[in-house]
CSV table of C-alpha atoms in Angstrom, one decimal:
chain,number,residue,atom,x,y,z
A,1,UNK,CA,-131.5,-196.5,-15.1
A,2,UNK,CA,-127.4,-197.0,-14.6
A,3,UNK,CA,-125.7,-196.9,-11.4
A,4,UNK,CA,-124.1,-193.9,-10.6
A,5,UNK,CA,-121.2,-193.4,-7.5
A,6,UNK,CA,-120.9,-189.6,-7.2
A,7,UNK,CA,-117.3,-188.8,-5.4
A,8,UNK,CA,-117.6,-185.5,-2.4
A,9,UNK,CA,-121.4,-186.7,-2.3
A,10,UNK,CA,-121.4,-184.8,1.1
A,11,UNK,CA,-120.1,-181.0,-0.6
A,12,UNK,CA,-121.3,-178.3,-2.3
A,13,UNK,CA,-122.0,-179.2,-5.5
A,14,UNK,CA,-122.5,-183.1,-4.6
A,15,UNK,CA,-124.7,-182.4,-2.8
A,16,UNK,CA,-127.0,-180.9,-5.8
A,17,UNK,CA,-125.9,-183.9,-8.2
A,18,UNK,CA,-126.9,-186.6,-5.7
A,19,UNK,CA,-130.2,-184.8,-5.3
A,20,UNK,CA,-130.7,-184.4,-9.2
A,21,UNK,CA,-129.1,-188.1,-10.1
A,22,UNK,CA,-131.7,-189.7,-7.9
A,23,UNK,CA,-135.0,-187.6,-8.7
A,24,UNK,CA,-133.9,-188.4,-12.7
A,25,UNK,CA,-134.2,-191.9,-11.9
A,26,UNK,CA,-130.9,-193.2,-11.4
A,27,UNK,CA,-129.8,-195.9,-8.5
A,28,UNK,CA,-127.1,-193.2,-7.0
A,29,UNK,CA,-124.4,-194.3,-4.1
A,30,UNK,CA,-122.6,-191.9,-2.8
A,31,UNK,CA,-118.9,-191.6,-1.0
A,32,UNK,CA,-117.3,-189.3,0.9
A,33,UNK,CA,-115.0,-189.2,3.9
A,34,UNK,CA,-117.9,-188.6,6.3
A,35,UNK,CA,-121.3,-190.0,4.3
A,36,UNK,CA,-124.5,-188.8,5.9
A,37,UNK,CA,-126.1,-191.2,8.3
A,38,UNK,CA,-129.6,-191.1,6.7
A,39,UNK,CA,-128.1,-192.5,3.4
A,40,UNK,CA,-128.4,-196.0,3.2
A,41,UNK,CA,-126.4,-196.0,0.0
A,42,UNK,CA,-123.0,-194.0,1.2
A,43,UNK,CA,-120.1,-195.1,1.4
A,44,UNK,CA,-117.1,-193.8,3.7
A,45,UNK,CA,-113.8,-193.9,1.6
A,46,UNK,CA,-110.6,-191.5,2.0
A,47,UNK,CA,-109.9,-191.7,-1.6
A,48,UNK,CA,-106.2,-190.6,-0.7
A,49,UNK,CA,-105.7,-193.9,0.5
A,50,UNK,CA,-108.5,-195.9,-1.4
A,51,UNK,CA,-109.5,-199.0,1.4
A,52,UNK,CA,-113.0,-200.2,0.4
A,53,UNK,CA,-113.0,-198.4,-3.1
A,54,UNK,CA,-113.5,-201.4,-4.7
A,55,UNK,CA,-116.9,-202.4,-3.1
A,56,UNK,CA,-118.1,-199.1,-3.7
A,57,UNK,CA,-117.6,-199.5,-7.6
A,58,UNK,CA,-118.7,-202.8,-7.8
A,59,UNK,CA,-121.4,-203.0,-10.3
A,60,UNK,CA,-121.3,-199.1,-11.3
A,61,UNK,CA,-121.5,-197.9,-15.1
A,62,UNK,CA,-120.6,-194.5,-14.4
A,63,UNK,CA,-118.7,-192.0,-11.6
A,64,UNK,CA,-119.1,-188.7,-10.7
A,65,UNK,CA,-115.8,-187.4,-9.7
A,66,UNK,CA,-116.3,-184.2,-7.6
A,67,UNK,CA,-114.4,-184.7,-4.6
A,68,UNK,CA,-111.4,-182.2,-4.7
A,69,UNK,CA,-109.1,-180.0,-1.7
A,70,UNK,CA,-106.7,-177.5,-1.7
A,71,UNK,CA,-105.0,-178.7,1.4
A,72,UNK,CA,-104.1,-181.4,-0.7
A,73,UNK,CA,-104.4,-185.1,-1.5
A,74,UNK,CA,-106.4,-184.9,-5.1
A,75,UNK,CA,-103.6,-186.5,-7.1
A,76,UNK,CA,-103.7,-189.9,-4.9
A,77,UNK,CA,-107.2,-189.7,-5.1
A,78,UNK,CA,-107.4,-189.6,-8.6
A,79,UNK,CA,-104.8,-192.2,-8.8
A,80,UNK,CA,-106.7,-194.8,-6.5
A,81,UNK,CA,-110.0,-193.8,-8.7
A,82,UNK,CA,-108.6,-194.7,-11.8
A,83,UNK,CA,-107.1,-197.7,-10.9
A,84,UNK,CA,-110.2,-199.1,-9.3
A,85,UNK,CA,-112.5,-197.5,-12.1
A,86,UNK,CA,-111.1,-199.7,-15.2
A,87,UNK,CA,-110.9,-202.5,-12.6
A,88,UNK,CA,-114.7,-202.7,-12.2
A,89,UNK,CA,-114.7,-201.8,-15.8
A,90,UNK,CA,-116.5,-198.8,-15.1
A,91,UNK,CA,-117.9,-197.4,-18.3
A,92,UNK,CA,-117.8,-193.3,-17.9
A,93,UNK,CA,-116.2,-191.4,-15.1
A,94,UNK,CA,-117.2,-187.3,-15.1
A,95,UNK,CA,-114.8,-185.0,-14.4
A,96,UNK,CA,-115.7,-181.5,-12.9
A,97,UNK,CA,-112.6,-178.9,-13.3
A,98,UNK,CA,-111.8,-175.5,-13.2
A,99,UNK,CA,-112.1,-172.9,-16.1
A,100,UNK,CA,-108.3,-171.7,-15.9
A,101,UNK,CA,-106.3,-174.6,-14.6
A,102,UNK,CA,-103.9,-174.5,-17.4
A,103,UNK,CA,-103.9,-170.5,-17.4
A,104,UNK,CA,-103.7,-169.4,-13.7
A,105,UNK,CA,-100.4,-170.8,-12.5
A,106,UNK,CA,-101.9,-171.5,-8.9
A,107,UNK,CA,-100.6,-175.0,-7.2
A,108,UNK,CA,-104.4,-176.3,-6.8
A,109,UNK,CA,-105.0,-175.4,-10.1
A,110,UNK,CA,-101.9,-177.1,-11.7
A,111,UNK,CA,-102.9,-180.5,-9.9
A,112,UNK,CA,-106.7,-180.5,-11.3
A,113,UNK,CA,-105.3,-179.9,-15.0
A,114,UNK,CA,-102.6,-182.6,-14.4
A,115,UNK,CA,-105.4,-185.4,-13.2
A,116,UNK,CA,-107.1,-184.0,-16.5
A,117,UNK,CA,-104.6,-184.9,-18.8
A,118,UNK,CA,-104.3,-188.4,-16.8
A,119,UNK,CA,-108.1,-188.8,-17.2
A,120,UNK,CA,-107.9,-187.7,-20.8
A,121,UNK,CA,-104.2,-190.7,-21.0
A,122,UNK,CA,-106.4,-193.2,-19.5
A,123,UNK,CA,-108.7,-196.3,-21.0
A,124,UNK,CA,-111.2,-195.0,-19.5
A,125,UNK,CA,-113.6,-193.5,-20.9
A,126,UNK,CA,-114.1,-190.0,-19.6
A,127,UNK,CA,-116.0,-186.4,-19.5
A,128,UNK,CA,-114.3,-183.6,-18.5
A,129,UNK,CA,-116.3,-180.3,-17.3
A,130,UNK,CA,-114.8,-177.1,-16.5
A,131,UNK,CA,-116.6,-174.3,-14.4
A,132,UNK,CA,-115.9,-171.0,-13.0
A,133,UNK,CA,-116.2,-170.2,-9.2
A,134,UNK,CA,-119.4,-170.9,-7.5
A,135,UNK,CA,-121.2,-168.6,-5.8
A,136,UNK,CA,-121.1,-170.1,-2.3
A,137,UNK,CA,-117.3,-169.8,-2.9
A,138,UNK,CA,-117.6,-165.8,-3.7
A,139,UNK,CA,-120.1,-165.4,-0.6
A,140,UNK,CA,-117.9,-167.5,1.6
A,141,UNK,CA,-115.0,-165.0,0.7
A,142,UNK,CA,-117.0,-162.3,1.2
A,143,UNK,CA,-118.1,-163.5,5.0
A,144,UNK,CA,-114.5,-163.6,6.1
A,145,UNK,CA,-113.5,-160.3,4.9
A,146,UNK,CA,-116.7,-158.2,6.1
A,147,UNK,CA,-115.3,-158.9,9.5
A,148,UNK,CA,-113.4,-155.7,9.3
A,149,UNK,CA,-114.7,-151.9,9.2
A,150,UNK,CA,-112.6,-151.9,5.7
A,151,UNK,CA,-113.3,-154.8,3.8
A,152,UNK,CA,-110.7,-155.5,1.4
A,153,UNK,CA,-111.7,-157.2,-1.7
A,154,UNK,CA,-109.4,-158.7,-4.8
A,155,UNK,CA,-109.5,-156.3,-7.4
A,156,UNK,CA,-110.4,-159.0,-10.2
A,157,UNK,CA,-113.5,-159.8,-12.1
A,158,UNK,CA,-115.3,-162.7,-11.5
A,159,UNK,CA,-117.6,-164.5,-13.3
A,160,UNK,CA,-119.4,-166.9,-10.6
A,161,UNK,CA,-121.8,-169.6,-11.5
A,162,UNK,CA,-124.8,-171.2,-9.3
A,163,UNK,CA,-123.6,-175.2,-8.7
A,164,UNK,CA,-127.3,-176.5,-8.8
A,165,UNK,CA,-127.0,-175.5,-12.7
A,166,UNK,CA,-123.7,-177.2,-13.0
A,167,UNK,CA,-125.3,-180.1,-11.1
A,168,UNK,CA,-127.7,-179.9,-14.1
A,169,UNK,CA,-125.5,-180.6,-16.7
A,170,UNK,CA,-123.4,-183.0,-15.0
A,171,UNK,CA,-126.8,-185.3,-14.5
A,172,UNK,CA,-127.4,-184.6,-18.0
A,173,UNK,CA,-123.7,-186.0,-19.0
A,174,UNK,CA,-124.0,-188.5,-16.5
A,175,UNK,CA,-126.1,-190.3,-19.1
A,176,UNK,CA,-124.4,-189.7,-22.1
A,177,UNK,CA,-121.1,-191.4,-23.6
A,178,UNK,CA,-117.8,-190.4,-23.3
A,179,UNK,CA,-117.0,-186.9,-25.0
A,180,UNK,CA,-113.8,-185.9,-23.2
A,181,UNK,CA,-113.2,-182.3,-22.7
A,182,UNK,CA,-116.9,-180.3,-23.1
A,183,UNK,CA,-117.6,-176.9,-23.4
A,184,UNK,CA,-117.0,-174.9,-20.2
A,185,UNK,CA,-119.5,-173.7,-18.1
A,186,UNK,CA,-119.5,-169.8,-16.7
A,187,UNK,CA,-122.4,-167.7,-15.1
A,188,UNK,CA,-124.1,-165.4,-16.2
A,189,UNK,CA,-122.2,-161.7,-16.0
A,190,UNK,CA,-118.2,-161.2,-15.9
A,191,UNK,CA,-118.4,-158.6,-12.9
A,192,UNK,CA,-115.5,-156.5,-10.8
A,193,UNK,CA,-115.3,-157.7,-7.8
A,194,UNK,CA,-116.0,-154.9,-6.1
A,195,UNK,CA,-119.6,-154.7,-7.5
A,196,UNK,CA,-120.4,-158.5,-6.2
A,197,UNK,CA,-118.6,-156.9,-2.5
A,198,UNK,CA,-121.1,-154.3,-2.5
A,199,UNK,CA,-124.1,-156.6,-3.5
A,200,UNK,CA,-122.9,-158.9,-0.5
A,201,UNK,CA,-123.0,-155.8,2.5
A,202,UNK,CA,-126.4,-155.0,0.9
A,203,UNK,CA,-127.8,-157.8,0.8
A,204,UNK,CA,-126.6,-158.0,5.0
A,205,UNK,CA,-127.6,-154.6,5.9
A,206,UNK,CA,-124.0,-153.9,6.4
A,207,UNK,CA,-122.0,-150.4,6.3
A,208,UNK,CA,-117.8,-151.4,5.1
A,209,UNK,CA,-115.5,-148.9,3.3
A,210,UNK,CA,-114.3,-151.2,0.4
A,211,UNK,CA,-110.8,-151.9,-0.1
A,212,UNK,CA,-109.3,-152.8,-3.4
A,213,UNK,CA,-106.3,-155.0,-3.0
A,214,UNK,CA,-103.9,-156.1,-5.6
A,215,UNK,CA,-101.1,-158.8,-5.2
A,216,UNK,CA,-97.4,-158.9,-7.2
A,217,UNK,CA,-96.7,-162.1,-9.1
A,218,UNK,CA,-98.3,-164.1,-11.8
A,219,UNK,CA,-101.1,-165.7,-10.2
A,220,UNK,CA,-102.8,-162.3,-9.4
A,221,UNK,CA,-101.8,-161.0,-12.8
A,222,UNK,CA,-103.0,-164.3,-14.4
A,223,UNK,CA,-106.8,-163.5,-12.5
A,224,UNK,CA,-106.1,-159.8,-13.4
A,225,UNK,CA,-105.7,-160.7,-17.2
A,226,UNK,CA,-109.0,-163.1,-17.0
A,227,UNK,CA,-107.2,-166.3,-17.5
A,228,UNK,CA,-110.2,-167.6,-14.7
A,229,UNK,CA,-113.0,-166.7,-17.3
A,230,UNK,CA,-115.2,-167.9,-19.8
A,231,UNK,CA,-117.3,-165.3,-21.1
A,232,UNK,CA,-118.0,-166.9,-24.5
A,233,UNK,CA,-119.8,-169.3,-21.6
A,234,UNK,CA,-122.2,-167.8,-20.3
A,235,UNK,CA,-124.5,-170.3,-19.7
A,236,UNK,CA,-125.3,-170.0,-16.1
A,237,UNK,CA,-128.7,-167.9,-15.2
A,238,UNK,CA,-128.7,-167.0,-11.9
A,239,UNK,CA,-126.6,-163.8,-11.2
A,240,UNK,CA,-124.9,-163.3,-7.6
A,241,UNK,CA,-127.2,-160.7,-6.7
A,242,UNK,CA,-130.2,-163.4,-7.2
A,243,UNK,CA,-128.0,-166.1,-5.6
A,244,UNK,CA,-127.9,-163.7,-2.4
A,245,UNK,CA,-131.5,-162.9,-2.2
A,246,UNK,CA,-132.2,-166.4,-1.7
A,247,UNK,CA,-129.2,-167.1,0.2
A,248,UNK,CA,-130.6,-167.9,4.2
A,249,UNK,CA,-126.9,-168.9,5.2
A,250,UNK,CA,-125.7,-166.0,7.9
A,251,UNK,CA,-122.4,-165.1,8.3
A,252,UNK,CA,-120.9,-164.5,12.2
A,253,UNK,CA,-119.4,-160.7,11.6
């Protein structure tokens, strides 16, 4: 089996690829700003500045790229990664994105689709996978705005997706060639907002009046209008509602 580095090891979704890479066989390092101390494969790297990079690739046919921040930072990352990925000749590097990064005209958006089309300019040879939200990411939302008696909710559709089936596919690719941009991946239902809101306050025994809220400009109209979607994706399985009932994270209302 190949060697495998898997980038934000220590997140949400690496977390789920590590685990799958490894129990498919694969020799699987992992790198992050903060590794876990049990791991005796992990590597500590700030990608943004890239010291120690180049042990960390030595002698790996493939990368996982799945660290990424909205505070900022991903294009120097991708940048350092690059550079040090077709200097250790690295044969495939895996690219998780966002379904709508060339639609929705939101900053952190425009920066993933910009490192796409560097991926895509590169000699490397790359895989590029586009999701929609994750359900952690929907719950999360939903925590911080049940902490008031009206809970005010976007008044969007979502369509959220369960990362240990993206992690799925992203093992699978992980030993495949090259295919540059893939299909995208969505979950299982395109649902208002307000439904997955409601599921949430069930699901914690909680009473909120729900508050639809709308914002001017042309990010909100671009998620009003569905650019975020992918319903002719739907390829995810587990709905919110079942994401939920297995949940055992609780929020501090």
């Amino acid at each position: 089996m190949s060697t495998i580095l898997v980038t934000g090891a220590t997140g949400t979704l690496g977390t789920h690829v590590v685990r799958r890479l490894r129990e498919d066989g694969h020799h699987v390092r992992t790198l992050s700003r903060h590794p876990r101390p049990d791991d005796p494969d992990a590597h500590a790297v700030d990608l943004r500045e890239g010291t120690g990079l180049d042990r960390a690739l030595d002698g790996v046919d493939t990368v996982q790229h799945l660290a990424s921040t909205p505070a900022g930072g991903d294009m120097a990352a991708a940048g350092n990664l690059i550079h040090a990925a077709r200097a250790a000749n690295v044969h495939h590097l895996v690219y998780i994105s966002i379904v709508g990064v060339d639609r929705v005209p939101l900053g952190y958006y425009k920066t993933k689709h910009t490192i796409e089309q560097a991926l895509l300019a590169s000699d490397l040879g790359v895989t590029i996978v586009r999701a929609t939200q994750f359900h952690d990411l929907v719950r999360g939302l939903c925590d911080r705005l049940a902490r008031i008696p009206a809970m005010p909710y976007p008044d969007i559709d979502v369509q959220p997706i369960d990362p240990a089936e993206v992690a799925l596919r992203l093992a699978h690719l992980a030993g495949e060639e090259p295919a540059g941009r893939v299909d995208d991946m969505g979950g299982p239902l395109v649902e208002p907002f307000q439904d997955l809101a409601r599921a949430y306050l069930d699901s914690r025994g909680l009473r909120r009046r729900l508050w639809p809220l709308r914002a001017p400009g042309r990010i909100f109209a671009a998620y009003r209008a569905g650019e975020h979607l992918a319903p002719e994706h739907r390829v995810g399985r587990t709905t919110f509602a079942e994401y939920l009932a297995r949940d055992t994270t609780t929020a501090t209302i």
